[in-house]
Amino acid sequence: MKASAFSYTRASSVDDALEILALHGDQAKVLSGGQSLMPALNLRLSAPALLVDIGAIAELRGISVSDGVLRIGALTRHVDTLKSSDIAKHAPLLTEAIAHVAHPAIRNKGTIGGSLAHADPASELPACSIALGATIVVRGKGNVRRIPATDFFTGIYETLLSPEELLVAVEVPVAKPNSVHFFREYARRKGDYAIVGLAASGVLERDVFTDLKLGFFAVGDKPLLAHASQRLMGKSMTASMLADAQAALDDELDPQEDQEASASMRRYLARQLMEQCVVTLLGRPDLETRKLA
Ligand SMILES: Cc1cc2nc3c(=O)[nH]c(=O)nc-3n(C[C@H](O)[C@H](O)[C@H](O)COP(=O)(O)OP(=O)(O)OC[C@H]3O[C@@H](n4cnc5c(N)ncnc54)[C@H](O)[C@@H]3O)c2cc1C
């Protein structure tokens, strides 16, 4: 199939893009790397009258660290995230996760802003953003909104972004001393979207989690920051604490059934990922219940 006819314009600055978006409202779509938008146009899942290409806006690029915050510009491509020493040092979860996003050709074009704005519930980066306590920075004409990632994602391909706004950056608190992270996903083949995945970050003090954020993906209509992690914190880990947290996690999940997996398989994999995360971060194989074949 081919895309419906559309007009195209290239914005020269954020202000220019916001003027155009304010004029055209939901008739316009922002184009970043095009790795999700172009397939959607070609499948006619989306048929905007106008594409606003923001790819040449220099102020949307760049990675910086200041006052304990890592700021990643919206147009930072996945390949740039993978290679950044600042991200590897201050948010190593992102470095590890990005290697699981699609394939090199897609990572050379796709951007972090595009991935977060697209809000695919099976995507790695939205789950990382909630696990890292990130803030999504959004600009409209004459206003800036700083939205906690935990509030930003509202449903399948849905966020708090309005059609007149641009996602301009994501801000992540730099990793604390004793920070730990875990990333794992089940996918049919390397580079496929996950069947179920977990992006986690935490702080370990003398083998006790004093902080633990578990960002599950592909388990519902948006990334899930599991409240069940509270049951894994503040005390030396036992098998019954872990089992209790797994049962609490099960109550929070609302997985879909599709051609990849049944809902019960997704629940099982999510519980397994929680266990693998705890076992790996604590170095406690004695907590392991059952290995997957
Ligand atoms: C074969 C294939 C496999 C893939 N596998 C994976 C995978 O495993 N995991 C994964 O996470 N992704 C995967 N992707 C998607 C890929 O990572 C995209 O790069 C990413 O989802 C979107 O980034 P983009 O810059 O290409 O955005 P675009 O395609 O340009 O835009 C995506 C959406 O976000 C909006 N948008 C983009 N930028 C902004 C902005 N700054 N402000 C406001 N709105 C904006 C657009 O209007 C559009 O609705 C895959 C894609 C393909 C084609």
Coordinates of C-alpha atoms and ligand atoms in Angstrom, one line a residue:
M1 CA 0.0 0.0 0.0
K2 CA 1.0 3.6 -0.4
A3 CA 0.4 6.5 1.9
S4 CA -2.5 8.9 1.3
A5 CA -1.4 12.2 -0.3
F6 CA 0.0 14.7 2.2
S7 CA 1.8 18.0 2.2
Y8 CA 5.3 18.3 3.6
T9 CA 7.2 21.1 5.3
R10 CA 10.5 21.3 7.0
A11 CA 10.6 23.3 10.3
S12 CA 13.7 25.5 10.8
S13 CA 13.4 25.9 14.6
V14 CA 11.2 24.8 17.5
D15 CA 9.3 28.1 17.4
D16 CA 8.7 27.6 13.6
A17 CA 7.5 24.0 14.2
L18 CA 5.1 25.2 17.0
E19 CA 3.7 28.0 14.7
I20 CA 2.9 25.4 12.0
L21 CA 1.5 22.9 14.5
A22 CA -0.7 25.6 16.1
L23 CA -2.1 26.5 12.6
H24 CA -2.8 22.9 11.5
G25 CA -3.8 21.2 14.8
D26 CA -4.6 17.5 14.4
Q27 CA -4.3 17.7 10.6
A28 CA -0.5 17.8 11.0
K29 CA 1.9 15.1 12.2
V30 CA 5.5 15.6 13.4
L31 CA 8.1 13.6 11.5
S32 CA 11.4 12.7 13.4
G33 CA 13.2 9.6 12.2
G34 CA 10.1 8.2 10.4
Q35 CA 10.7 4.6 11.6
S36 CA 7.2 4.3 13.1
L37 CA 5.4 7.1 11.3
M38 CA 6.3 6.1 7.7
P39 CA 5.1 2.5 8.1
A40 CA 1.9 3.8 9.7
L41 CA 1.3 6.1 6.7
N42 CA 2.0 3.4 4.2
L43 CA -0.5 1.1 6.0
R44 CA -2.9 4.0 6.1
L45 CA -3.2 3.7 9.9
S46 CA -2.6 7.4 9.9
A47 CA -3.5 9.9 7.2
P48 CA -2.4 13.5 8.1
A49 CA -2.8 16.3 5.7
L50 CA 0.7 17.7 6.6
L51 CA 4.0 16.3 7.7
V52 CA 6.1 18.7 9.8
D53 CA 9.7 17.5 9.5
I54 CA 11.7 18.5 12.6
G55 CA 14.8 16.6 11.6
A56 CA 16.9 19.7 10.9
I57 CA 16.3 21.5 14.2
A58 CA 19.7 21.6 15.8
E59 CA 18.3 22.7 19.2
L60 CA 16.5 19.3 19.6
R61 CA 19.8 17.4 19.4
G62 CA 22.5 16.8 22.1
I63 CA 23.2 15.1 25.4
S64 CA 24.2 17.1 28.4
V65 CA 24.7 16.7 32.2
S66 CA 24.1 19.5 34.6
D67 CA 23.1 19.7 38.3
G68 CA 22.6 16.0 38.6
V69 CA 20.4 15.7 35.5
L70 CA 21.1 14.0 32.2
R71 CA 19.2 15.8 29.4
I72 CA 18.7 14.0 26.1
G73 CA 17.4 16.0 23.2
A74 CA 14.4 14.6 21.4
L75 CA 16.2 14.1 18.1
T76 CA 18.9 12.0 19.7
R77 CA 19.0 8.9 17.5
H78 CA 19.1 5.4 19.1
V79 CA 22.6 4.9 17.7
D80 CA 23.7 8.1 19.5
T81 CA 22.2 6.9 22.7
L82 CA 24.1 3.6 22.3
K83 CA 27.4 5.3 21.8
S84 CA 27.1 8.1 24.4
S85 CA 29.6 7.8 27.2
D86 CA 27.5 10.3 29.3
I87 CA 24.5 8.0 29.0
A88 CA 26.6 4.9 29.7
K89 CA 27.9 6.5 32.9
H90 CA 24.8 8.2 34.2
A91 CA 21.9 6.1 32.8
P92 CA 23.5 2.7 31.9
L93 CA 20.0 1.1 31.8
L94 CA 19.3 3.1 28.6
T95 CA 22.6 1.9 27.0
E96 CA 21.7 -1.7 27.7
A97 CA 18.1 -1.3 26.6
I98 CA 18.7 0.5 23.3
A99 CA 20.7 -2.5 21.9
H100 CA 17.3 -4.4 22.0
V101 CA 15.4 -1.7 20.0
A102 CA 15.0 -3.0 16.4
H103 CA 18.0 -3.3 14.1
P104 CA 21.0 -1.1 13.3
A105 CA 19.3 0.4 10.2
I106 CA 16.3 1.5 12.3
R107 CA 18.5 2.6 15.2
N108 CA 20.4 4.9 12.7
K109 CA 17.3 6.9 12.0
G110 CA 14.9 6.4 15.0
T111 CA 15.0 8.9 17.8
I112 CA 14.3 8.9 21.5
G113 CA 11.7 11.6 21.2
G114 CA 9.9 9.6 18.4
S115 CA 9.9 6.5 20.5
L116 CA 8.5 8.2 23.6
A117 CA 5.9 10.2 21.6
H118 CA 4.9 7.0 19.7
A119 CA 4.2 5.3 23.0
D120 CA 4.1 1.7 21.8
P121 CA 3.3 -0.4 25.0
A122 CA 5.9 -3.0 23.8
S123 CA 8.6 -0.4 23.4
E124 CA 11.8 -0.5 25.5
L125 CA 12.3 3.2 26.0
P126 CA 9.0 4.2 27.6
A127 CA 9.5 1.5 30.2
C128 CA 13.1 2.7 30.8
S129 CA 11.8 6.3 31.3
I130 CA 9.4 5.2 34.1
A131 CA 12.0 3.0 35.7
L132 CA 14.5 5.9 35.7
G133 CA 12.1 8.4 37.1
A134 CA 12.5 10.5 34.0
T135 CA 10.8 13.8 33.1
I136 CA 9.4 14.4 29.6
V137 CA 9.9 18.0 28.5
V138 CA 7.2 19.2 26.2
R139 CA 6.9 22.6 24.5
G140 CA 3.8 24.3 23.1
K141 CA 3.4 27.8 21.7
G142 CA 4.4 30.0 24.7
N143 CA 4.6 27.3 27.3
V144 CA 6.8 24.4 28.6
R145 CA 5.4 21.4 30.4
R146 CA 7.6 19.0 32.4
I147 CA 5.7 15.8 32.8
P148 CA 6.8 12.8 34.9
A149 CA 7.2 9.8 32.6
T150 CA 4.9 7.9 35.0
D151 CA 2.0 10.3 33.9
F152 CA 3.0 10.8 30.3
F153 CA 1.8 7.5 28.8
T154 CA -2.0 7.2 28.9
G155 CA -2.8 4.2 26.6
I156 CA -1.9 2.3 23.4
Y157 CA 0.0 4.9 21.3
E158 CA -1.4 7.6 23.6
T159 CA 0.3 10.2 25.7
L160 CA -0.4 13.6 27.3
L161 CA 1.1 15.4 24.2
S162 CA -1.4 17.5 22.3
P163 CA -1.2 17.9 18.5
E164 CA 0.1 21.4 19.0
E165 CA 3.0 20.4 21.2
L166 CA 6.5 19.0 20.6
L167 CA 8.4 16.6 22.8
V168 CA 11.7 18.5 23.1
A169 CA 13.8 16.4 25.6
V170 CA 13.9 13.8 28.3
E171 CA 15.6 14.4 31.6
V172 CA 16.9 11.6 33.8
P173 CA 18.3 12.0 37.3
V174 CA 22.0 10.8 37.2
A175 CA 22.5 7.4 38.7
K176 CA 23.3 7.5 42.5
P177 CA 26.2 5.7 44.2
N178 CA 25.2 2.1 44.7
S179 CA 22.8 2.3 41.8
V180 CA 21.9 -1.0 40.0
H181 CA 20.0 -1.7 36.9
F182 CA 18.5 -4.7 35.1
F183 CA 17.2 -5.1 31.6
R184 CA 15.8 -8.2 30.0
E185 CA 13.1 -9.0 27.4
Y186 CA 11.6 -12.0 25.8
A187 CA 11.2 -11.6 22.0
R188 CA 10.8 -14.1 19.2
R189 CA 14.0 -12.9 17.4
K190 CA 16.6 -10.3 18.3
G191 CA 15.3 -6.9 17.2
D192 CA 11.6 -7.9 17.4
Y193 CA 9.3 -6.0 19.7
A194 CA 9.2 -7.7 23.1
I195 CA 6.6 -10.3 24.1
V196 CA 7.3 -9.2 27.7
G197 CA 10.1 -7.1 29.1
L198 CA 11.4 -5.5 32.2
A199 CA 13.6 -2.4 32.7
A200 CA 14.6 -1.8 36.3
S201 CA 16.7 0.6 38.3
G202 CA 17.3 0.7 42.0
V203 CA 19.7 1.4 44.9
L204 CA 21.3 -1.4 46.9
E205 CA 22.7 -0.8 50.4
R206 CA 24.2 -3.8 52.1
D207 CA 22.2 -6.2 50.0
V208 CA 18.9 -4.4 50.8
F209 CA 17.0 -2.5 48.1
T210 CA 16.4 1.0 49.4
D211 CA 14.9 1.9 46.0
L212 CA 13.6 -0.3 43.2
K213 CA 11.6 0.8 40.2
L214 CA 10.3 -2.0 37.9
G215 CA 9.2 -0.8 34.5
F216 CA 7.4 -3.7 32.7
F217 CA 6.5 -3.4 29.0
A218 CA 4.2 -5.4 26.7
V219 CA 2.0 -6.3 29.7
G220 CA -0.9 -3.9 29.2
D221 CA -1.9 -0.8 27.2
K222 CA 1.1 1.3 28.5
P223 CA 4.3 0.7 30.4
L224 CA 3.7 -0.3 34.0
L225 CA 5.6 0.9 37.0
A226 CA 4.9 -2.0 39.3
H227 CA 3.9 -1.1 42.9
A228 CA 4.8 -4.6 43.8
S229 CA 8.4 -3.5 44.0
Q230 CA 7.5 -1.9 47.5
R231 CA 7.4 -5.5 48.8
L232 CA 11.0 -6.1 47.8
M233 CA 12.5 -3.1 49.6
G234 CA 13.8 -2.2 53.0
K235 CA 14.5 -5.8 54.3
S236 CA 16.9 -8.6 53.6
M237 CA 15.4 -10.6 50.7
T238 CA 13.7 -13.9 51.4
A239 CA 11.9 -16.4 49.1
S240 CA 8.6 -15.6 50.7
M241 CA 9.1 -11.8 50.2
L242 CA 9.7 -12.5 46.5
A243 CA 6.7 -14.9 46.2
D244 CA 4.5 -12.2 47.8
A245 CA 5.8 -9.6 45.4
Q246 CA 5.2 -11.9 42.4
A247 CA 1.6 -12.4 43.5
A248 CA 1.1 -8.7 44.0
L249 CA 2.5 -8.1 40.5
D250 CA 0.1 -10.5 39.0
D251 CA -2.8 -8.4 40.4
E252 CA -1.4 -5.3 38.6
L253 CA -1.0 -6.8 35.2
D254 CA -3.6 -6.6 32.4
P255 CA -1.8 -8.3 29.5
Q256 CA -3.4 -8.8 26.1
E257 CA -3.6 -12.0 24.2
D258 CA -2.3 -11.8 20.6
Q259 CA -0.5 -14.0 18.0
E260 CA 2.7 -13.8 20.1
A261 CA 1.5 -15.0 23.5
S262 CA -1.6 -15.6 25.6
A263 CA -2.4 -13.4 28.5
S264 CA -1.4 -16.1 31.0
M265 CA 2.0 -16.7 29.2
R266 CA 2.6 -12.9 29.6
R267 CA 1.8 -13.1 33.3
Y268 CA 4.1 -16.0 33.8
L269 CA 7.0 -14.3 31.9
A270 CA 6.5 -11.1 33.9
R271 CA 6.7 -13.0 37.2
Q272 CA 9.8 -14.8 35.9
L273 CA 11.4 -11.4 35.0
M274 CA 10.8 -10.1 38.4
E275 CA 12.5 -13.1 39.9
Q276 CA 15.4 -12.9 37.5
C277 CA 15.9 -9.2 38.3
V278 CA 16.0 -9.8 42.1
V279 CA 18.2 -12.9 41.7
T280 CA 20.6 -11.1 39.4
L281 CA 20.9 -7.8 41.3
L282 CA 21.3 -9.5 44.7
G283 CA 23.5 -12.3 43.3
R284 CA 21.2 -14.8 45.1
P285 CA 20.6 -17.9 42.9
D286 CA 19.1 -19.5 46.0
L287 CA 16.0 -17.4 45.5
E288 CA 15.4 -18.9 42.1
T289 CA 12.3 -21.2 41.9
R290 CA 12.3 -22.6 38.4
K291 CA 14.4 -22.1 35.3
L292 CA 12.7 -21.6 31.9
A293 CA 13.5 -24.3 29.4
Ligands
LIG1 C1 11.0 -3.2 11.6 C2 10.9 -2.3 12.8 C3 11.2 -2.8 14.1 C4 11.1 -2.0 15.2 N1 11.4 -2.5 16.4 C5 11.3 -1.8 17.5 C6 11.6 -2.3 18.8 O1 12.0 -3.5 19.0 N2 11.4 -1.5 19.9 C7 11.0 -0.2 19.7 O2 10.9 0.5 20.7 N3 10.8 0.4 18.5 C8 10.9 -0.4 17.4 N4 10.7 0.2 16.2 C9 10.3 1.6 16.1 C10 11.6 2.5 16.1 O3 12.3 2.4 17.3 C11 11.3 4.0 15.9 O4 12.5 4.6 15.7 C12 10.6 4.7 17.1 O5 9.5 4.1 17.6 C13 10.1 6.1 16.6 O6 11.1 7.0 16.5 P1 11.2 7.9 15.2 O7 12.2 9.0 15.4 O8 11.4 7.1 14.0 O9 9.7 8.6 15.1 P2 8.7 8.9 13.9 O10 8.4 7.6 13.2 O11 9.2 10.0 13.1 O12 7.4 9.3 14.8 C14 6.7 8.4 15.6 C15 5.5 9.1 16.2 O13 5.9 10.1 17.2 C16 5.5 11.4 16.8 N5 6.7 12.3 17.1 C17 8.0 12.0 16.7 N6 8.8 12.9 17.3 C18 8.1 13.7 18.0 C19 8.4 14.9 18.8 N7 9.6 15.3 19.0 N8 7.4 15.5 19.4 C20 6.1 15.1 19.2 N9 5.7 14.0 18.5 C21 6.7 13.4 17.9 C22 5.2 11.3 15.3 O14 4.3 12.3 14.9 C23 4.6 9.9 15.2 O15 3.3 9.9 15.6 C24 10.8 -0.6 15.0 C25 10.5 -0.1 13.8 C26 10.6 -0.9 12.7 C27 10.3 -0.3 11.3

